[in-house]
PDB file of C-alpha atoms in Angstrom:
ATOM      1  CA  UNK A  26     -53.391  27.657-117.807  1.00  0.00           C
ATOM      2  CA  UNK A  27     -51.759  25.246-120.232  1.00  0.00           C
ATOM      3  CA  UNK A  28     -53.433  21.862-120.418  1.00  0.00           C
ATOM      4  CA  UNK A  29     -51.456  18.883-121.630  1.00  0.00           C
ATOM      5  CA  UNK A  30     -53.666  16.777-123.854  1.00  0.00           C
ATOM      6  CA  UNK A  31     -52.930  13.103-124.068  1.00  0.00           C
ATOM      7  CA  UNK A  32     -56.321  11.786-122.977  1.00  0.00           C
ATOM      8  CA  UNK A  33     -59.772  12.933-121.952  1.00  0.00           C
ATOM      9  CA  UNK A  34     -58.800  12.375-118.318  1.00  0.00           C
ATOM     10  CA  UNK A  35     -55.957  14.888-118.557  1.00  0.00           C
ATOM     11  CA  UNK A  36     -58.382  17.499-119.847  1.00  0.00           C
ATOM     12  CA  UNK A  37     -60.827  16.864-117.042  1.00  0.00           C
ATOM     13  CA  UNK A  38     -58.197  17.297-114.342  1.00  0.00           C
ATOM     14  CA  UNK A  39     -57.765  21.012-115.014  1.00  0.00           C
ATOM     15  CA  UNK A  40     -61.024  21.861-116.768  1.00  0.00           C
ATOM     16  CA  UNK A  41     -62.623  23.673-113.851  1.00  0.00           C
ATOM     17  CA  UNK A  42     -59.451  25.722-113.375  1.00  0.00           C
ATOM     18  CA  UNK A  43     -59.231  26.543-117.096  1.00  0.00           C
ATOM     19  CA  UNK A  44     -62.839  27.692-117.253  1.00  0.00           C
ATOM     20  CA  UNK A  45     -62.947  29.445-113.898  1.00  0.00           C
ATOM     21  CA  UNK A  46     -60.036  31.688-114.943  1.00  0.00           C
ATOM     22  CA  UNK A  47     -62.578  33.339-117.251  1.00  0.00           C
ATOM     23  CA  UNK A  48     -64.394  34.862-114.271  1.00  0.00           C
ATOM     24  CA  UNK A  49     -66.224  37.131-114.393  1.00  0.00           C
ATOM     25  CA  UNK A  50     -67.812  35.234-117.265  1.00  0.00           C
ATOM     26  CA  UNK A  51     -69.376  37.453-119.935  1.00  0.00           C
ATOM     27  CA  UNK A  52     -70.565  35.168-122.741  1.00  0.00           C
ATOM     28  CA  UNK A  53     -70.929  31.670-124.152  1.00  0.00           C
ATOM     29  CA  UNK A  54     -70.642  30.972-127.882  1.00  0.00           C
ATOM     30  CA  UNK A  55     -72.322  27.930-129.430  1.00  0.00           C
ATOM     31  CA  UNK A  56     -71.864  26.104-132.680  1.00  0.00           C
ATOM     32  CA  UNK A  57     -75.183  24.828-134.098  1.00  0.00           C
ATOM     33  CA  UNK A  58     -74.946  21.471-135.927  1.00  0.00           C
ATOM     34  CA  UNK A  59     -73.996  18.747-133.455  1.00  0.00           C
ATOM     35  CA  UNK A  60     -73.719  21.267-130.612  1.00  0.00           C
ATOM     36  CA  UNK A  61     -77.284  22.479-130.180  1.00  0.00           C
ATOM     37  CA  UNK A  62     -78.846  19.516-131.958  1.00  0.00           C
ATOM     38  CA  UNK A  63     -77.892  16.064-133.182  1.00  0.00           C
ATOM     39  CA  UNK A  64     -78.164  16.976-136.853  1.00  0.00           C
ATOM     40  CA  UNK A  65     -75.252  15.057-138.379  1.00  0.00           C
ATOM     41  CA  UNK A  66     -77.342  11.900-139.039  1.00  0.00           C
ATOM     42  CA  UNK A  67     -79.707  14.041-141.115  1.00  0.00           C
ATOM     43  CA  UNK A  68     -76.826  15.614-143.034  1.00  0.00           C
ATOM     44  CA  UNK A  69     -75.273  12.181-143.583  1.00  0.00           C
ATOM     45  CA  UNK A  70     -78.570  10.780-144.868  1.00  0.00           C
ATOM     46  CA  UNK A  71     -79.098  13.704-147.253  1.00  0.00           C
ATOM     47  CA  UNK A  72     -75.577  13.492-148.663  1.00  0.00           C
ATOM     48  CA  UNK A  73     -75.714   9.705-148.967  1.00  0.00           C
ATOM     49  CA  UNK A  74     -79.040   9.635-150.815  1.00  0.00           C
ATOM     50  CA  UNK A  75     -78.257  12.511-153.160  1.00  0.00           C
ATOM     51  CA  UNK A  76     -74.795  11.177-153.994  1.00  0.00           C
ATOM     52  CA  UNK A  77     -76.332   7.795-154.797  1.00  0.00           C
ATOM     53  CA  UNK A  78     -78.666   9.508-157.253  1.00  0.00           C
ATOM     54  CA  UNK A  79     -75.711  10.766-159.291  1.00  0.00           C
ATOM     55  CA  UNK A  80     -73.750   7.490-159.010  1.00  0.00           C
ATOM     56  CA  UNK A  81     -70.985   9.089-156.915  1.00  0.00           C
ATOM     57  CA  UNK A  82     -68.236   6.602-155.992  1.00  0.00           C
ATOM     58  CA  UNK A  83     -69.652   4.185-158.600  1.00  0.00           C
ATOM     59  CA  UNK A  84     -72.902   3.977-156.678  1.00  0.00           C
ATOM     60  CA  UNK A  85     -71.349   2.831-153.405  1.00  0.00           C
ATOM     61  CA  UNK A  86     -73.007   4.684-150.486  1.00  0.00           C
ATOM     62  CA  UNK A  87     -70.720   6.969-148.491  1.00  0.00           C
ATOM     63  CA  UNK A  88     -69.830   5.616-145.071  1.00  0.00           C
ATOM     64  CA  UNK A  89     -69.966   7.437-141.744  1.00  0.00           C
ATOM     65  CA  UNK A  90     -66.163   7.500-141.775  1.00  0.00           C
ATOM     66  CA  UNK A  91     -66.191   9.245-145.165  1.00  0.00           C
ATOM     67  CA  UNK A  92     -68.775  11.718-143.886  1.00  0.00           C
ATOM     68  CA  UNK A  93     -66.722  12.561-140.784  1.00  0.00           C
ATOM     69  CA  UNK A  94     -63.472  12.955-142.735  1.00  0.00           C
ATOM     70  CA  UNK A  95     -64.751  14.911-145.734  1.00  0.00           C
ATOM     71  CA  UNK A  96     -67.982  16.643-144.745  1.00  0.00           C
ATOM     72  CA  UNK A  97     -68.797  17.026-141.035  1.00  0.00           C
ATOM     73  CA  UNK A  98     -68.191  20.544-139.702  1.00  0.00           C
ATOM     74  CA  UNK A  99     -66.799  21.833-142.990  1.00  0.00           C
ATOM     75  CA  UNK A 100     -67.913  24.843-145.006  1.00  0.00           C
ATOM     76  CA  UNK A 101     -69.929  24.059-148.157  1.00  0.00           C
ATOM     77  CA  UNK A 102     -67.278  25.499-150.473  1.00  0.00           C
ATOM     78  CA  UNK A 103     -64.728  23.072-149.021  1.00  0.00           C
ATOM     79  CA  UNK A 104     -67.229  20.208-149.271  1.00  0.00           C
ATOM     80  CA  UNK A 105     -67.968  21.070-152.900  1.00  0.00           C
ATOM     81  CA  UNK A 106     -64.258  21.098-153.719  1.00  0.00           C
ATOM     82  CA  UNK A 107     -63.775  17.752-151.976  1.00  0.00           C
ATOM     83  CA  UNK A 108     -66.681  16.013-153.689  1.00  0.00           C
ATOM     84  CA  UNK A 109     -66.383  17.714-157.116  1.00  0.00           C
ATOM     85  CA  UNK A 110     -62.743  18.841-157.430  1.00  0.00           C
ATOM     86  CA  UNK A 111     -63.048  19.387-161.196  1.00  0.00           C
ATOM     87  CA  UNK A 112     -66.384  21.224-161.172  1.00  0.00           C
ATOM     88  CA  UNK A 113     -66.838  23.668-158.298  1.00  0.00           C
ATOM     89  CA  UNK A 114     -70.049  25.164-159.658  1.00  0.00           C
ATOM     90  CA  UNK A 115     -71.635  21.727-159.857  1.00  0.00           C
ATOM     91  CA  UNK A 116     -70.482  21.061-156.313  1.00  0.00           C
ATOM     92  CA  UNK A 117     -71.966  24.312-155.027  1.00  0.00           C
ATOM     93  CA  UNK A 118     -75.310  23.592-156.719  1.00  0.00           C
ATOM     94  CA  UNK A 119     -75.256  20.086-155.233  1.00  0.00           C
ATOM     95  CA  UNK A 120     -74.639  21.382-151.698  1.00  0.00           C
ATOM     96  CA  UNK A 121     -77.386  23.979-152.141  1.00  0.00           C
ATOM     97  CA  UNK A 122     -79.890  21.273-153.125  1.00  0.00           C
ATOM     98  CA  UNK A 123     -78.676  19.071-150.299  1.00  0.00           C
ATOM     99  CA  UNK A 124     -79.290  21.858-147.743  1.00  0.00           C
ATOM    100  CA  UNK A 125     -82.882  22.161-148.954  1.00  0.00           C
ATOM    101  CA  UNK A 126     -83.322  18.421-148.377  1.00  0.00           C
ATOM    102  CA  UNK A 127     -81.737  18.761-144.931  1.00  0.00           C
ATOM    103  CA  UNK A 128     -84.189  21.499-143.924  1.00  0.00           C
ATOM    104  CA  UNK A 129     -87.118  19.295-144.912  1.00  0.00           C
ATOM    105  CA  UNK A 130     -85.716  16.457-142.796  1.00  0.00           C
ATOM    106  CA  UNK A 131     -84.967  18.782-139.865  1.00  0.00           C
ATOM    107  CA  UNK A 132     -88.558  19.963-139.665  1.00  0.00           C
ATOM    108  CA  UNK A 133     -89.594  16.364-138.970  1.00  0.00           C
ATOM    109  CA  UNK A 134     -86.695  14.870-137.043  1.00  0.00           C
ATOM    110  CA  UNK A 135     -84.449  17.461-135.358  1.00  0.00           C
ATOM    111  CA  UNK A 136     -83.707  16.775-131.675  1.00  0.00           C
ATOM    112  CA  UNK A 137     -81.778  18.873-129.118  1.00  0.00           C
ATOM    113  CA  UNK A 138     -78.570  17.664-127.509  1.00  0.00           C
ATOM    114  CA  UNK A 139     -79.343  16.124-124.133  1.00  0.00           C
ATOM    115  CA  UNK A 140     -79.207  18.741-121.382  1.00  0.00           C
ATOM    116  CA  UNK A 141     -79.319  21.708-123.773  1.00  0.00           C
ATOM    117  CA  UNK A 142     -82.161  23.453-121.968  1.00  0.00           C
ATOM    118  CA  UNK A 143     -80.495  22.922-118.605  1.00  0.00           C
ATOM    119  CA  UNK A 144     -77.425  24.795-119.873  1.00  0.00           C
ATOM    120  CA  UNK A 145     -79.671  27.407-121.517  1.00  0.00           C
ATOM    121  CA  UNK A 146     -81.252  28.149-118.130  1.00  0.00           C
ATOM    122  CA  UNK A 147     -77.821  28.382-116.464  1.00  0.00           C
ATOM    123  CA  UNK A 148     -76.643  30.869-119.089  1.00  0.00           C
ATOM    124  CA  UNK A 149     -79.828  32.929-118.723  1.00  0.00           C
ATOM    125  CA  UNK A 150     -79.736  32.816-114.913  1.00  0.00           C
ATOM    126  CA  UNK A 151     -76.190  34.174-115.001  1.00  0.00           C
ATOM    127  CA  UNK A 152     -77.095  37.000-117.364  1.00  0.00           C
ATOM    128  CA  UNK A 153     -74.553  35.982-119.990  1.00  0.00           C
ATOM    129  CA  UNK A 154     -74.477  37.136-123.583  1.00  0.00           C
ATOM    130  CA  UNK A 155     -74.658  34.397-126.194  1.00  0.00           C
ATOM    131  CA  UNK A 156     -74.205  33.891-129.918  1.00  0.00           C
ATOM    132  CA  UNK A 157     -74.543  31.021-132.360  1.00  0.00           C
ATOM    133  CA  UNK A 158     -71.473  30.683-134.592  1.00  0.00           C
ATOM    134  CA  UNK A 159     -71.827  28.273-137.487  1.00  0.00           C
ATOM    135  CA  UNK A 160     -70.498  27.152-140.851  1.00  0.00           C
ATOM    136  CA  UNK A 161     -74.048  26.222-141.834  1.00  0.00           C
ATOM    137  CA  UNK A 162     -75.903  28.414-144.324  1.00  0.00           C
ATOM    138  CA  UNK A 163     -77.999  31.074-142.565  1.00  0.00           C
ATOM    139  CA  UNK A 164     -81.222  29.434-143.768  1.00  0.00           C
ATOM    140  CA  UNK A 165     -80.214  26.174-142.065  1.00  0.00           C
ATOM    141  CA  UNK A 166     -79.068  27.895-138.881  1.00  0.00           C
ATOM    142  CA  UNK A 167     -82.267  29.887-138.533  1.00  0.00           C
ATOM    143  CA  UNK A 168     -84.456  26.818-139.152  1.00  0.00           C
ATOM    144  CA  UNK A 169     -82.599  24.763-136.532  1.00  0.00           C
ATOM    145  CA  UNK A 170     -82.537  27.564-133.954  1.00  0.00           C
ATOM    146  CA  UNK A 171     -86.252  28.169-134.479  1.00  0.00           C
ATOM    147  CA  UNK A 172     -87.172  24.471-134.256  1.00  0.00           C
ATOM    148  CA  UNK A 173     -85.226  24.259-130.985  1.00  0.00           C
ATOM    149  CA  UNK A 174     -87.110  27.260-129.569  1.00  0.00           C
ATOM    150  CA  UNK A 175     -83.929  29.333-129.296  1.00  0.00           C
ATOM    151  CA  UNK A 176     -84.719  32.260-131.594  1.00  0.00           C
ATOM    152  CA  UNK A 177     -85.048  34.627-128.630  1.00  0.00           C
ATOM    153  CA  UNK A 178     -82.135  33.083-126.746  1.00  0.00           C
ATOM    154  CA  UNK A 179     -79.303  34.204-129.019  1.00  0.00           C
ATOM    155  CA  UNK A 180     -78.160  37.810-129.176  1.00  0.00           C
ATOM    156  CA  UNK A 181     -76.498  37.155-132.546  1.00  0.00           C
ATOM    157  CA  UNK A 182     -76.066  34.462-135.191  1.00  0.00           C
ATOM    158  CA  UNK A 183     -72.685  34.527-136.962  1.00  0.00           C
ATOM    159  CA  UNK A 184     -72.475  32.587-140.239  1.00  0.00           C
ATOM    160  CA  UNK A 185     -69.255  31.482-141.918  1.00  0.00           C
ATOM    161  CA  UNK A 186     -70.631  32.435-145.354  1.00  0.00           C
ATOM    162  CA  UNK A 187     -70.839  36.027-144.185  1.00  0.00           C
ATOM    163  CA  UNK A 188     -67.226  36.182-142.996  1.00  0.00           C
ATOM    164  CA  UNK A 189     -64.129  36.435-145.152  1.00  0.00           C
ATOM    165  CA  UNK A 190     -63.013  33.097-143.687  1.00  0.00           C
ATOM    166  CA  UNK A 191     -65.170  30.293-142.249  1.00  0.00           C
ATOM    167  CA  UNK A 192     -64.102  27.819-139.558  1.00  0.00           C
ATOM    168  CA  UNK A 193     -61.488  26.455-138.895  1.00  0.00           C
ATOM    169  CA  UNK A 194     -60.299  30.051-139.258  1.00  0.00           C
ATOM    170  CA  UNK A 195     -60.959  31.987-136.031  1.00  0.00           C
ATOM    171  CA  UNK A 196     -62.723  34.876-137.816  1.00  0.00           C
ATOM    172  CA  UNK A 197     -66.327  33.767-137.102  1.00  0.00           C
ATOM    173  CA  UNK A 198     -65.602  33.535-133.363  1.00  0.00           C
ATOM    174  CA  UNK A 199     -63.676  36.803-133.353  1.00  0.00           C
ATOM    175  CA  UNK A 200     -66.631  38.438-135.106  1.00  0.00           C
ATOM    176  CA  UNK A 201     -68.976  37.077-132.431  1.00  0.00           C
ATOM    177  CA  UNK A 202     -66.836  38.633-129.697  1.00  0.00           C
ATOM    178  CA  UNK A 203     -66.944  41.952-131.540  1.00  0.00           C
ATOM    179  CA  UNK A 204     -70.709  41.872-132.094  1.00  0.00           C
ATOM    180  CA  UNK A 205     -71.393  40.982-128.453  1.00  0.00           C
ATOM    181  CA  UNK A 206     -68.770  43.463-127.224  1.00  0.00           C
ATOM    182  CA  UNK A 207     -67.179  40.885-124.914  1.00  0.00           C
ATOM    183  CA  UNK A 208     -63.620  39.739-124.250  1.00  0.00           C
ATOM    184  CA  UNK A 209     -62.116  36.407-125.259  1.00  0.00           C
ATOM    185  CA  UNK A 210     -60.703  36.329-121.725  1.00  0.00           C
ATOM    186  CA  UNK A 211     -64.226  36.049-120.312  1.00  0.00           C
ATOM    187  CA  UNK A 212     -65.907  33.795-122.878  1.00  0.00           C
ATOM    188  CA  UNK A 213     -65.953  30.097-123.690  1.00  0.00           C
ATOM    189  CA  UNK A 214     -67.097  28.098-126.717  1.00  0.00           C
ATOM    190  CA  UNK A 215     -69.177  24.928-127.144  1.00  0.00           C
ATOM    191  CA  UNK A 216     -68.280  22.906-130.261  1.00  0.00           C
ATOM    192  CA  UNK A 217     -68.541  19.352-131.606  1.00  0.00           C
ATOM    193  CA  UNK A 218     -66.261  19.274-134.662  1.00  0.00           C
ATOM    194  CA  UNK A 219     -62.525  19.382-135.227  1.00  0.00           C
ATOM    195  CA  UNK A 220     -62.776  22.475-137.428  1.00  0.00           C
ATOM    196  CA  UNK A 221     -64.977  24.248-134.887  1.00  0.00           C
ATOM    197  CA  UNK A 222     -62.743  23.434-131.924  1.00  0.00           C
ATOM    198  CA  UNK A 223     -59.693  24.616-133.889  1.00  0.00           C
ATOM    199  CA  UNK A 224     -61.498  27.880-134.676  1.00  0.00           C
ATOM    200  CA  UNK A 225     -62.380  28.530-131.040  1.00  0.00           C
ATOM    201  CA  UNK A 226     -58.882  27.704-129.826  1.00  0.00           C
ATOM    202  CA  UNK A 227     -57.318  29.880-132.530  1.00  0.00           C
ATOM    203  CA  UNK A 228     -59.577  32.737-131.380  1.00  0.00           C
ATOM    204  CA  UNK A 229     -58.008  32.424-127.936  1.00  0.00           C
ATOM    205  CA  UNK A 230     -60.892  30.873-125.998  1.00  0.00           C
ATOM    206  CA  UNK A 231     -61.341  27.653-124.036  1.00  0.00           C
ATOM    207  CA  UNK A 232     -63.536  25.194-125.914  1.00  0.00           C
ATOM    208  CA  UNK A 233     -65.939  22.662-124.427  1.00  0.00           C
ATOM    209  CA  UNK A 234     -65.990  19.842-126.974  1.00  0.00           C
ATOM    210  CA  UNK A 235     -68.956  17.519-127.394  1.00  0.00           C
ATOM    211  CA  UNK A 236     -68.525  13.942-128.573  1.00  0.00           C
ATOM    212  CA  UNK A 237     -71.895  14.016-130.339  1.00  0.00           C
ATOM    213  CA  UNK A 238     -70.774  12.113-133.421  1.00  0.00           C
ATOM    214  CA  UNK A 239     -67.101  12.782-134.047  1.00  0.00           C
ATOM    215  CA  UNK A 240     -64.473  10.370-132.657  1.00  0.00           C
ATOM    216  CA  UNK A 241     -62.948  11.437-129.351  1.00  0.00           C
ATOM    217  CA  UNK A 242     -59.359  10.951-130.532  1.00  0.00           C
ATOM    218  CA  UNK A 243     -59.882  13.382-133.428  1.00  0.00           C
ATOM    219  CA  UNK A 244     -61.492  15.994-131.186  1.00  0.00           C
ATOM    220  CA  UNK A 245     -58.613  15.727-128.697  1.00  0.00           C
ATOM    221  CA  UNK A 246     -56.121  16.588-131.446  1.00  0.00           C
ATOM    222  CA  UNK A 247     -57.869  19.966-131.791  1.00  0.00           C
ATOM    223  CA  UNK A 248     -57.099  20.719-128.111  1.00  0.00           C
ATOM    224  CA  UNK A 249     -60.426  21.347-126.371  1.00  0.00           C
ATOM    225  CA  UNK A 250     -60.257  22.410-122.730  1.00  0.00           C
ATOM    226  CA  UNK A 251     -62.974  19.951-121.760  1.00  0.00           C
ATOM    227  CA  UNK A 252     -64.568  17.024-123.574  1.00  0.00           C
ATOM    228  CA  UNK A 253     -68.124  15.999-122.645  1.00  0.00           C
ATOM    229  CA  UNK A 254     -70.756  13.569-123.882  1.00  0.00           C
ATOM    230  CA  UNK A 255     -73.585  16.111-123.682  1.00  0.00           C
ATOM    231  CA  UNK A 256     -74.811  18.944-121.457  1.00  0.00           C
ATOM    232  CA  UNK A 257     -75.837  16.556-118.683  1.00  0.00           C
ATOM    233  CA  UNK A 258     -72.232  15.417-118.288  1.00  0.00           C
ATOM    234  CA  UNK A 259     -71.116  15.884-114.650  1.00  0.00           C
ATOM    235  CA  UNK A 260     -67.710  17.113-115.875  1.00  0.00           C
ATOM    236  CA  UNK A 261     -69.364  20.193-117.348  1.00  0.00           C
ATOM    237  CA  UNK A 262     -71.298  21.018-114.203  1.00  0.00           C
ATOM    238  CA  UNK A 263     -68.263  20.527-111.983  1.00  0.00           C
ATOM    239  CA  UNK A 264     -66.492  23.151-114.079  1.00  0.00           C
ATOM    240  CA  UNK A 265     -69.465  25.547-114.117  1.00  0.00           C
ATOM    241  CA  UNK A 266     -69.951  25.261-110.365  1.00  0.00           C
ATOM    242  CA  UNK A 267     -66.551  26.913-109.955  1.00  0.00           C
ATOM    243  CA  UNK A 268     -68.043  30.149-111.301  1.00  0.00           C
ATOM    244  CA  UNK A 269     -70.757  30.076-108.648  1.00  0.00           C
ATOM    245  CA  UNK A 270     -68.221  29.365-105.921  1.00  0.00           C
ATOM    246  CA  UNK A 271     -66.106  32.306-107.032  1.00  0.00           C
ATOM    247  CA  UNK A 272     -69.123  34.597-107.139  1.00  0.00           C
ATOM    248  CA  UNK A 273     -70.147  33.548-103.634  1.00  0.00           C
ATOM    249  CA  UNK A 274     -66.618  34.071-102.312  1.00  0.00           C
ATOM    250  CA  UNK A 275     -66.467  37.529-103.863  1.00  0.00           C
ATOM    251  CA  UNK A 276     -69.630  38.761-102.130  1.00  0.00           C
ATOM    252  CA  UNK A 277     -68.942  40.934 -99.086  1.00  0.00           C
ATOM    253  CA  UNK A 278     -69.989  39.493 -95.769  1.00  0.00           C
ATOM    254  CA  UNK A 279     -73.330  40.784 -94.438  1.00  0.00           C
TER     255      UNK A 279
END
């Protein structure tokens, strides 16, 4: 079903219809940063402090707006090119060192998105396959997934570095479908960034967008099917309840 996107309200109107058309649901695919956990503040802090050390931008700290526009949700190669356009190798070394700092911070401060374990139980109770699909380096992804207690939850972890193209290209999500052996017509995606939402949409799946840190108006431009605050959002559960109603209606009468 085509959803006209001019506001969050327009998305909500048809969200349960757009998701329920996936029945029977086979899988749910999750981004990691900002989707499983509220990690962007840690990334922002690490970038800000390390860029200050090298007098980037004449020693003026990067703002949250700069972080959202140039860094959040992007692959490290693209970040390196943005920050160090004349010296890619320096940029790649910088992002590598920054990721090490992030992992140290994550071990002390990482927190799950509100309602994450409620959705985890729903996915498990419905016997769905699941994969994490991320632009983060594998070392970061595995640390975050482990800290969240989700190492045994995911059937696969797909990393942009290990694909020919990272998000916003659809390849990481298409690879997840292939690895799980599921159809895009019976799978939806959870994402929090513009690049991630674009990747999921380009792969042909409905995307549930989270307004964890990125501005709603930017996320809407990427055309998510549903936009929620977190996994406790009633809009999400209204849409998911449609699957249960369809399953109940499909059962033969006793």
